[in-house]
PDB file of C-alpha atoms in Angstrom:
ATOM      1  CA  MET A   1      64.924 -28.819 -15.774  1.00  0.00           C
ATOM      2  CA  MET A   2      65.480 -31.787 -13.471  1.00  0.00           C
ATOM      3  CA  THR A   3      62.481 -34.081 -13.039  1.00  0.00           C
ATOM      4  CA  ALA A   4      61.585 -36.212 -10.048  1.00  0.00           C
ATOM      5  CA  ASP A   5      62.593 -39.311 -12.023  1.00  0.00           C
ATOM      6  CA  ASP A   6      65.998 -37.772 -12.762  1.00  0.00           C
ATOM      7  CA  ALA A   7      66.525 -36.947  -9.093  1.00  0.00           C
ATOM      8  CA  LEU A   8      65.451 -40.365  -7.836  1.00  0.00           C
ATOM      9  CA  LYS A   9      67.717 -42.082 -10.359  1.00  0.00           C
ATOM     10  CA  GLU A  10      70.641 -40.156  -8.868  1.00  0.00           C
ATOM     11  CA  LEU A  11      69.808 -41.685  -5.486  1.00  0.00           C
ATOM     12  CA  VAL A  12      69.636 -45.292  -6.698  1.00  0.00           C
ATOM     13  CA  PRO A  13      73.441 -45.887  -6.632  1.00  0.00           C
ATOM     14  CA  HIS A  14      73.325 -45.129  -2.887  1.00  0.00           C
ATOM     15  CA  VAL A  15      70.749 -47.826  -2.107  1.00  0.00           C
ATOM     16  CA  VAL A  16      71.776 -50.119   0.757  1.00  0.00           C
ATOM     17  CA  ALA A  17      70.578 -53.694   0.325  1.00  0.00           C
ATOM     18  CA  GLY A  18      67.805 -54.576   2.770  1.00  0.00           C
ATOM     19  CA  LYS A  19      67.471 -51.037   4.108  1.00  0.00           C
ATOM     20  CA  ASP A  20      64.168 -50.442   2.296  1.00  0.00           C
ATOM     21  CA  ALA A  21      62.380 -53.116   4.336  1.00  0.00           C
ATOM     22  CA  GLN A  22      63.929 -51.827   7.560  1.00  0.00           C
ATOM     23  CA  MET A  23      62.766 -48.293   6.778  1.00  0.00           C
ATOM     24  CA  GLN A  24      59.220 -49.372   5.993  1.00  0.00           C
ATOM     25  CA  ALA A  25      59.000 -51.372   9.215  1.00  0.00           C
ATOM     26  CA  PHE A  26      60.307 -48.424  11.225  1.00  0.00           C
ATOM     27  CA  HIS A  27      58.262 -45.596   9.676  1.00  0.00           C
ATOM     28  CA  LYS A  28      55.078 -47.665   9.254  1.00  0.00           C
ATOM     29  CA  ALA A  29      53.827 -45.514   6.384  1.00  0.00           C
ATOM     30  CA  GLU A  30      52.707 -47.188   3.172  1.00  0.00           C
ATOM     31  CA  ARG A  31      54.836 -45.946   0.274  1.00  0.00           C
ATOM     32  CA  VAL A  32      57.880 -46.901  -1.772  1.00  0.00           C
ATOM     33  CA  TYR A  33      61.209 -46.983   0.099  1.00  0.00           C
ATOM     34  CA  LEU A  34      64.450 -47.167  -1.851  1.00  0.00           C
ATOM     35  CA  GLY A  35      66.772 -47.771   1.093  1.00  0.00           C
ATOM     36  CA  VAL A  36      68.983 -44.693   0.661  1.00  0.00           C
ATOM     37  CA  PRO A  37      70.790 -43.326   3.773  1.00  0.00           C
ATOM     38  CA  ASN A  38      69.918 -39.799   4.863  1.00  0.00           C
ATOM     39  CA  ALA A  39      73.468 -38.526   4.289  1.00  0.00           C
ATOM     40  CA  ALA A  40      73.273 -39.411   0.595  1.00  0.00           C
ATOM     41  CA  ILE A  41      69.896 -37.677   0.224  1.00  0.00           C
ATOM     42  CA  ASP A  42      71.254 -34.586   1.953  1.00  0.00           C
ATOM     43  CA  ALA A  43      74.334 -34.403  -0.270  1.00  0.00           C
ATOM     44  CA  ALA A  44      72.254 -34.876  -3.417  1.00  0.00           C
ATOM     45  CA  GLN A  45      69.673 -32.194  -2.628  1.00  0.00           C
ATOM     46  CA  LYS A  46      72.410 -29.679  -1.775  1.00  0.00           C
ATOM     47  CA  ALA A  47      73.953 -30.240  -5.195  1.00  0.00           C
ATOM     48  CA  TRP A  48      70.574 -29.874  -6.896  1.00  0.00           C
ATOM     49  CA  ARG A  49      69.617 -26.625  -5.226  1.00  0.00           C
ATOM     50  CA  ASP A  50      72.991 -25.056  -5.967  1.00  0.00           C
ATOM     51  CA  GLN A  51      72.160 -25.418  -9.656  1.00  0.00           C
ATOM     52  CA  MET A  52      68.568 -24.172  -9.529  1.00  0.00           C
ATOM     53  CA  SER A  53      66.522 -21.027  -9.242  1.00  0.00           C
ATOM     54  CA  VAL A  54      64.067 -20.868  -6.352  1.00  0.00           C
ATOM     55  CA  GLU A  55      61.178 -21.473  -8.760  1.00  0.00           C
ATOM     56  CA  ASP A  56      62.800 -24.578 -10.239  1.00  0.00           C
ATOM     57  CA  ARG A  57      63.613 -25.860  -6.773  1.00  0.00           C
ATOM     58  CA  VAL A  58      59.993 -25.508  -5.699  1.00  0.00           C
ATOM     59  CA  ASP A  59      58.870 -27.350  -8.837  1.00  0.00           C
ATOM     60  CA  LEU A  60      61.289 -30.203  -8.165  1.00  0.00           C
ATOM     61  CA  ALA A  61      60.251 -30.363  -4.516  1.00  0.00           C
ATOM     62  CA  ARG A  62      56.587 -30.586  -5.566  1.00  0.00           C
ATOM     63  CA  ALA A  63      57.332 -33.395  -8.028  1.00  0.00           C
ATOM     64  CA  LEU A  64      59.456 -35.341  -5.548  1.00  0.00           C
ATOM     65  CA  TRP A  65      56.749 -35.109  -2.901  1.00  0.00           C
ATOM     66  CA  ASP A  66      54.107 -36.244  -5.376  1.00  0.00           C
ATOM     67  CA  SER A  67      56.250 -39.256  -6.321  1.00  0.00           C
ATOM     68  CA  ASP A  68      55.298 -40.667  -2.900  1.00  0.00           C
ATOM     69  CA  VAL A  69      58.729 -42.265  -2.625  1.00  0.00           C
ATOM     70  CA  PHE A  70      59.996 -41.872   0.949  1.00  0.00           C
ATOM     71  CA  GLU A  71      63.409 -40.573  -0.087  1.00  0.00           C
ATOM     72  CA  GLY A  72      61.690 -38.246  -2.545  1.00  0.00           C
ATOM     73  CA  ARG A  73      59.626 -36.682   0.221  1.00  0.00           C
ATOM     74  CA  VAL A  74      62.703 -36.347   2.422  1.00  0.00           C
ATOM     75  CA  ALA A  75      64.568 -34.589  -0.375  1.00  0.00           C
ATOM     76  CA  ALA A  76      61.545 -32.393  -1.124  1.00  0.00           C
ATOM     77  CA  ALA A  77      61.394 -31.064   2.442  1.00  0.00           C
ATOM     78  CA  LYS A  78      65.149 -30.503   2.531  1.00  0.00           C
ATOM     79  CA  LEU A  79      65.020 -28.563  -0.741  1.00  0.00           C
ATOM     80  CA  LEU A  80      62.760 -25.985   0.917  1.00  0.00           C
ATOM     81  CA  THR A  81      64.644 -25.776   4.218  1.00  0.00           C
ATOM     82  CA  GLN A  82      66.596 -22.543   3.982  1.00  0.00           C
ATOM     83  CA  ALA A  83      66.461 -19.350   5.991  1.00  0.00           C
ATOM     84  CA  ARG A  84      66.796 -17.080   2.974  1.00  0.00           C
ATOM     85  CA  LEU A  85      64.508 -18.185   0.175  1.00  0.00           C
ATOM     86  CA  CYS A  86      63.375 -15.356  -2.058  1.00  0.00           C
ATOM     87  CA  PRO A  87      60.736 -15.264  -3.307  1.00  0.00           C
ATOM     88  CA  ASP A  88      59.204 -17.773  -0.905  1.00  0.00           C
ATOM     89  CA  ASP A  89      55.449 -17.472  -1.463  1.00  0.00           C
ATOM     90  CA  GLN A  90      55.282 -20.598  -3.630  1.00  0.00           C
ATOM     91  CA  ALA A  91      57.405 -22.543  -1.159  1.00  0.00           C
ATOM     92  CA  TRP A  92      55.144 -21.463   1.703  1.00  0.00           C
ATOM     93  CA  SER A  93      52.025 -22.463  -0.217  1.00  0.00           C
ATOM     94  CA  LEU A  94      53.514 -25.865  -1.035  1.00  0.00           C
ATOM     95  CA  LEU A  95      54.571 -26.506   2.556  1.00  0.00           C
ATOM     96  CA  GLN A  96      51.050 -25.717   3.771  1.00  0.00           C
ATOM     97  CA  SER A  97      49.666 -28.361   1.412  1.00  0.00           C
ATOM     98  CA  TRP A  98      52.147 -30.924   2.714  1.00  0.00           C
ATOM     99  CA  VAL A  99      51.238 -30.428   6.359  1.00  0.00           C
ATOM    100  CA  THR A 100      47.889 -32.153   5.859  1.00  0.00           C
ATOM    101  CA  GLN A 101      49.570 -35.115   4.122  1.00  0.00           C
ATOM    102  CA  ILE A 102      52.107 -36.027   6.827  1.00  0.00           C
ATOM    103  CA  ASP A 103      51.826 -39.609   8.046  1.00  0.00           C
ATOM    104  CA  CYS A 104      55.028 -40.428   9.936  1.00  0.00           C
ATOM    105  CA  GLN A 105      57.368 -38.781  12.446  1.00  0.00           C
ATOM    106  CA  ALA A 106      60.400 -38.519  10.169  1.00  0.00           C
ATOM    107  CA  ILE A 107      58.542 -36.591   7.476  1.00  0.00           C
ATOM    108  CA  ALA A 108      56.778 -34.526  10.141  1.00  0.00           C
ATOM    109  CA  ASP A 109      60.117 -33.391  11.575  1.00  0.00           C
ATOM    110  CA  LEU A 110      61.525 -32.435   8.175  1.00  0.00           C
ATOM    111  CA  VAL A 111      58.435 -30.519   7.057  1.00  0.00           C
ATOM    112  CA  ALA A 112      58.275 -28.730  10.426  1.00  0.00           C
ATOM    113  CA  THR A 113      61.882 -27.575  10.040  1.00  0.00           C
ATOM    114  CA  ALA A 114      61.116 -26.165   6.595  1.00  0.00           C
ATOM    115  CA  VAL A 115      57.958 -24.476   7.902  1.00  0.00           C
ATOM    116  CA  GLN A 116      59.921 -22.902  10.762  1.00  0.00           C
ATOM    117  CA  LYS A 117      62.176 -21.094   8.283  1.00  0.00           C
ATOM    118  CA  ARG A 118      59.223 -19.641   6.403  1.00  0.00           C
ATOM    119  CA  LEU A 119      57.408 -18.632   9.580  1.00  0.00           C
ATOM    120  CA  VAL A 120      60.477 -16.867  10.949  1.00  0.00           C
ATOM    121  CA  ALA A 121      60.819 -15.090   7.592  1.00  0.00           C
ATOM    122  CA  ASP A 122      57.225 -13.839   7.908  1.00  0.00           C
ATOM    123  CA  PRO A 123      55.644 -14.205  11.382  1.00  0.00           C
ATOM    124  CA  SER A 124      52.262 -13.064  10.045  1.00  0.00           C
ATOM    125  CA  ARG A 125      51.969 -16.599   8.674  1.00  0.00           C
ATOM    126  CA  ILE A 126      51.039 -17.649  12.201  1.00  0.00           C
ATOM    127  CA  GLU A 127      47.457 -17.127  11.015  1.00  0.00           C
ATOM    128  CA  ALA A 128      47.732 -20.274   8.884  1.00  0.00           C
ATOM    129  CA  VAL A 129      49.548 -22.197  11.599  1.00  0.00           C
ATOM    130  CA  ARG A 130      46.809 -21.337  14.095  1.00  0.00           C
ATOM    131  CA  ALA A 131      44.315 -23.354  12.057  1.00  0.00           C
ATOM    132  CA  TRP A 132      46.581 -26.396  12.226  1.00  0.00           C
ATOM    133  CA  ALA A 133      46.544 -26.288  16.030  1.00  0.00           C
ATOM    134  CA  GLU A 134      42.782 -26.846  15.935  1.00  0.00           C
ATOM    135  CA  SER A 135      42.945 -29.728  13.456  1.00  0.00           C
ATOM    136  CA  GLU A 136      41.654 -33.174  14.356  1.00  0.00           C
ATOM    137  CA  ASP A 137      44.459 -34.691  12.315  1.00  0.00           C
ATOM    138  CA  LEU A 138      47.316 -35.774  14.600  1.00  0.00           C
ATOM    139  CA  TRP A 139      50.254 -34.756  12.427  1.00  0.00           C
ATOM    140  CA  THR A 140      48.707 -31.448  11.355  1.00  0.00           C
ATOM    141  CA  LYS A 141      48.111 -30.580  14.998  1.00  0.00           C
ATOM    142  CA  CYS A 142      51.682 -31.450  15.953  1.00  0.00           C
ATOM    143  CA  ALA A 143      52.988 -29.393  13.029  1.00  0.00           C
ATOM    144  CA  ALA A 144      51.512 -26.235  14.536  1.00  0.00           C
ATOM    145  CA  LEU A 145      53.514 -26.479  17.744  1.00  0.00           C
ATOM    146  CA  ASP A 146      56.631 -27.755  15.991  1.00  0.00           C
ATOM    147  CA  ALA A 147      56.495 -24.798  13.603  1.00  0.00           C
ATOM    148  CA  THR A 148      56.736 -22.317  16.483  1.00  0.00           C
ATOM    149  CA  LEU A 149      59.769 -23.921  18.161  1.00  0.00           C
ATOM    150  CA  PRO A 150      62.073 -21.012  17.207  1.00  0.00           C
ATOM    151  CA  TRP A 151      60.014 -18.802  19.547  1.00  0.00           C
ATOM    152  CA  ALA A 152      60.855 -21.077  22.467  1.00  0.00           C
ATOM    153  CA  LYS A 153      64.536 -20.345  21.873  1.00  0.00           C
ATOM    154  CA  LEU A 154      64.500 -16.536  21.756  1.00  0.00           C
ATOM    155  CA  ASN A 155      66.010 -14.381  24.493  1.00  0.00           C
ATOM    156  CA  ASN A 156      65.137 -10.844  23.422  1.00  0.00           C
ATOM    157  CA  LEU A 157      61.489 -10.914  22.428  1.00  0.00           C
ATOM    158  CA  LYS A 158      59.756  -8.242  20.407  1.00  0.00           C
ATOM    159  CA  GLU A 159      56.036  -7.734  20.889  1.00  0.00           C
ATOM    160  CA  VAL A 160      55.165 -10.084  18.018  1.00  0.00           C
ATOM    161  CA  ASP A 161      57.533 -12.717  19.427  1.00  0.00           C
ATOM    162  CA  GLU A 162      55.939 -12.549  22.856  1.00  0.00           C
ATOM    163  CA  ALA A 163      52.507 -12.970  21.298  1.00  0.00           C
ATOM    164  CA  ILE A 164      53.585 -16.066  19.377  1.00  0.00           C
ATOM    165  CA  ARG A 165      55.307 -17.582  22.416  1.00  0.00           C
ATOM    166  CA  THR A 166      52.223 -17.007  24.562  1.00  0.00           C
ATOM    167  CA  GLU A 167      49.918 -18.535  21.978  1.00  0.00           C
ATOM    168  CA  ALA A 168      52.194 -21.541  21.479  1.00  0.00           C
ATOM    169  CA  LEU A 169      52.175 -22.154  25.212  1.00  0.00           C
ATOM    170  CA  THR A 170      48.375 -22.201  25.200  1.00  0.00           C
ATOM    171  CA  TRP A 171      48.539 -24.862  22.496  1.00  0.00           C
ATOM    172  CA  ALA A 172      51.100 -26.796  24.527  1.00  0.00           C
ATOM    173  CA  ALA A 173      48.774 -26.773  27.526  1.00  0.00           C
ATOM    174  CA  THR A 174      45.990 -28.226  25.374  1.00  0.00           C
ATOM    175  CA  TYR A 175      48.310 -30.845  23.916  1.00  0.00           C
ATOM    176  CA  MET A 176      49.442 -31.877  27.398  1.00  0.00           C
ATOM    177  CA  ALA A 177      45.849 -32.786  28.212  1.00  0.00           C
ATOM    178  CA  ASP A 178      45.705 -35.017  25.130  1.00  0.00           C
ATOM    179  CA  THR A 179      46.499 -38.671  25.848  1.00  0.00           C
ATOM    180  CA  THR A 180      48.129 -39.160  22.434  1.00  0.00           C
ATOM    181  CA  TRP A 181      51.893 -39.696  22.639  1.00  0.00           C
ATOM    182  CA  ALA A 182      52.767 -37.504  19.635  1.00  0.00           C
ATOM    183  CA  THR A 183      50.875 -34.445  20.890  1.00  0.00           C
ATOM    184  CA  GLN A 184      52.239 -34.785  24.421  1.00  0.00           C
ATOM    185  CA  LYS A 185      55.743 -35.228  23.006  1.00  0.00           C
ATOM    186  CA  ALA A 186      55.344 -32.072  20.892  1.00  0.00           C
ATOM    187  CA  ALA A 187      54.368 -30.118  24.017  1.00  0.00           C
ATOM    188  CA  THR A 188      57.249 -31.615  25.988  1.00  0.00           C
ATOM    189  CA  ASN A 189      59.775 -30.716  23.296  1.00  0.00           C
ATOM    190  CA  TRP A 190      58.510 -27.132  23.325  1.00  0.00           C
ATOM    191  CA  LEU A 191      58.872 -26.789  27.082  1.00  0.00           C
ATOM    192  CA  ILE A 192      62.347 -28.338  27.030  1.00  0.00           C
ATOM    193  CA  ALA A 193      63.402 -25.851  24.347  1.00  0.00           C
ATOM    194  CA  LEU A 194      62.052 -23.004  26.492  1.00  0.00           C
ATOM    195  CA  VAL A 195      63.829 -24.041  29.714  1.00  0.00           C
ATOM    196  CA  LYS A 196      67.101 -22.260  28.897  1.00  0.00           C
ATOM    197  CA  HIS A 197      65.306 -19.054  27.965  1.00  0.00           C
ATOM    198  CA  ASP A 198      62.393 -18.789  30.418  1.00  0.00           C
ATOM    199  CA  ALA A 199      62.562 -21.494  33.089  1.00  0.00           C
ATOM    200  CA  GLU A 200      59.995 -19.746  35.295  1.00  0.00           C
ATOM    201  CA  ARG A 201      57.398 -19.896  32.572  1.00  0.00           C
ATOM    202  CA  VAL A 202      58.070 -23.589  32.090  1.00  0.00           C
ATOM    203  CA  LYS A 203      57.593 -24.162  35.823  1.00  0.00           C
ATOM    204  CA  THR A 204      54.309 -22.242  35.750  1.00  0.00           C
ATOM    205  CA  THR A 205      53.012 -24.184  32.750  1.00  0.00           C
ATOM    206  CA  LEU A 206      54.062 -27.499  34.227  1.00  0.00           C
ATOM    207  CA  ALA A 207      52.433 -26.694  37.570  1.00  0.00           C
ATOM    208  CA  ALA A 208      49.168 -25.714  35.889  1.00  0.00           C
ATOM    209  CA  HIS A 209      48.922 -28.449  33.265  1.00  0.00           C
ATOM    210  CA  GLY A 210      51.628 -31.037  33.897  1.00  0.00           C
ATOM    211  CA  GLU A 211      49.440 -33.450  35.839  1.00  0.00           C
ATOM    212  CA  THR A 212      48.073 -34.783  32.554  1.00  0.00           C
ATOM    213  CA  LEU A 213      51.506 -35.472  31.068  1.00  0.00           C
ATOM    214  CA  ARG A 214      52.809 -39.011  30.911  1.00  0.00           C
ATOM    215  CA  PRO A 215      55.208 -39.506  33.822  1.00  0.00           C
ATOM    216  CA  SER A 216      58.214 -40.165  31.577  1.00  0.00           C
ATOM    217  CA  LEU A 217      57.632 -36.955  29.633  1.00  0.00           C
ATOM    218  CA  ARG A 218      57.097 -34.870  32.740  1.00  0.00           C
ATOM    219  CA  LYS A 219      60.345 -36.220  34.146  1.00  0.00           C
ATOM    220  CA  ASP A 220      62.135 -35.139  30.964  1.00  0.00           C
ATOM    221  CA  VAL A 221      61.038 -31.553  31.545  1.00  0.00           C
ATOM    222  CA  GLU A 222      61.707 -31.595  35.267  1.00  0.00           C
ATOM    223  CA  LYS A 223      65.208 -32.974  34.674  1.00  0.00           C
ATOM    224  CA  ARG A 224      66.017 -29.987  32.461  1.00  0.00           C
ATOM    225  CA  LEU A 225      64.668 -27.578  35.071  1.00  0.00           C
ATOM    226  CA  LYS A 226      67.081 -28.942  37.661  1.00  0.00           C
TER     227      LYS A 226
END
């Protein structure tokens, strides 16, 4: 069984001198940074998961996350990002625990992508996501809307899909009224994703709630509508 130490040692030969300090300055989250490019992390985790059962992969992901090394957390999220992951209950449970520990945009994006796969696999998990939308924690709140992004991109909606899209839009409206950049950006990204699939609904949402959006973000949405 591969340990977190084993996995991180495999990444060390890919360290780029000086990149660790650059990464820490950019992400502004206090943890260890090795300075490994994303492409090397991606290649490594693909090789690991090809050799592992789902259970072993979840265990490695948990250990890498707990290492609190930036590259370890990146690899952990990537290890659980797969449409077909069976069984996936342990992965889903682990991802839920990570959502409340997010502290920078890069990790937020990776965890959200992994969560999306598990939510699409079982839409009833929206019950857990709903609680995140009401969180006072910035990154947990953003994770709720980011997790539902696949429902902004659907064309042929089933009843359950329509319900999730409608609920996500209510969250987006609330986030648009928030002055925090990250929450407004999450709402903007959702509306932009929806433009190609339901432009009229985007126009309606923007007309009703867009006055609170930062001008630059509102322009981003309006540009897509044109």
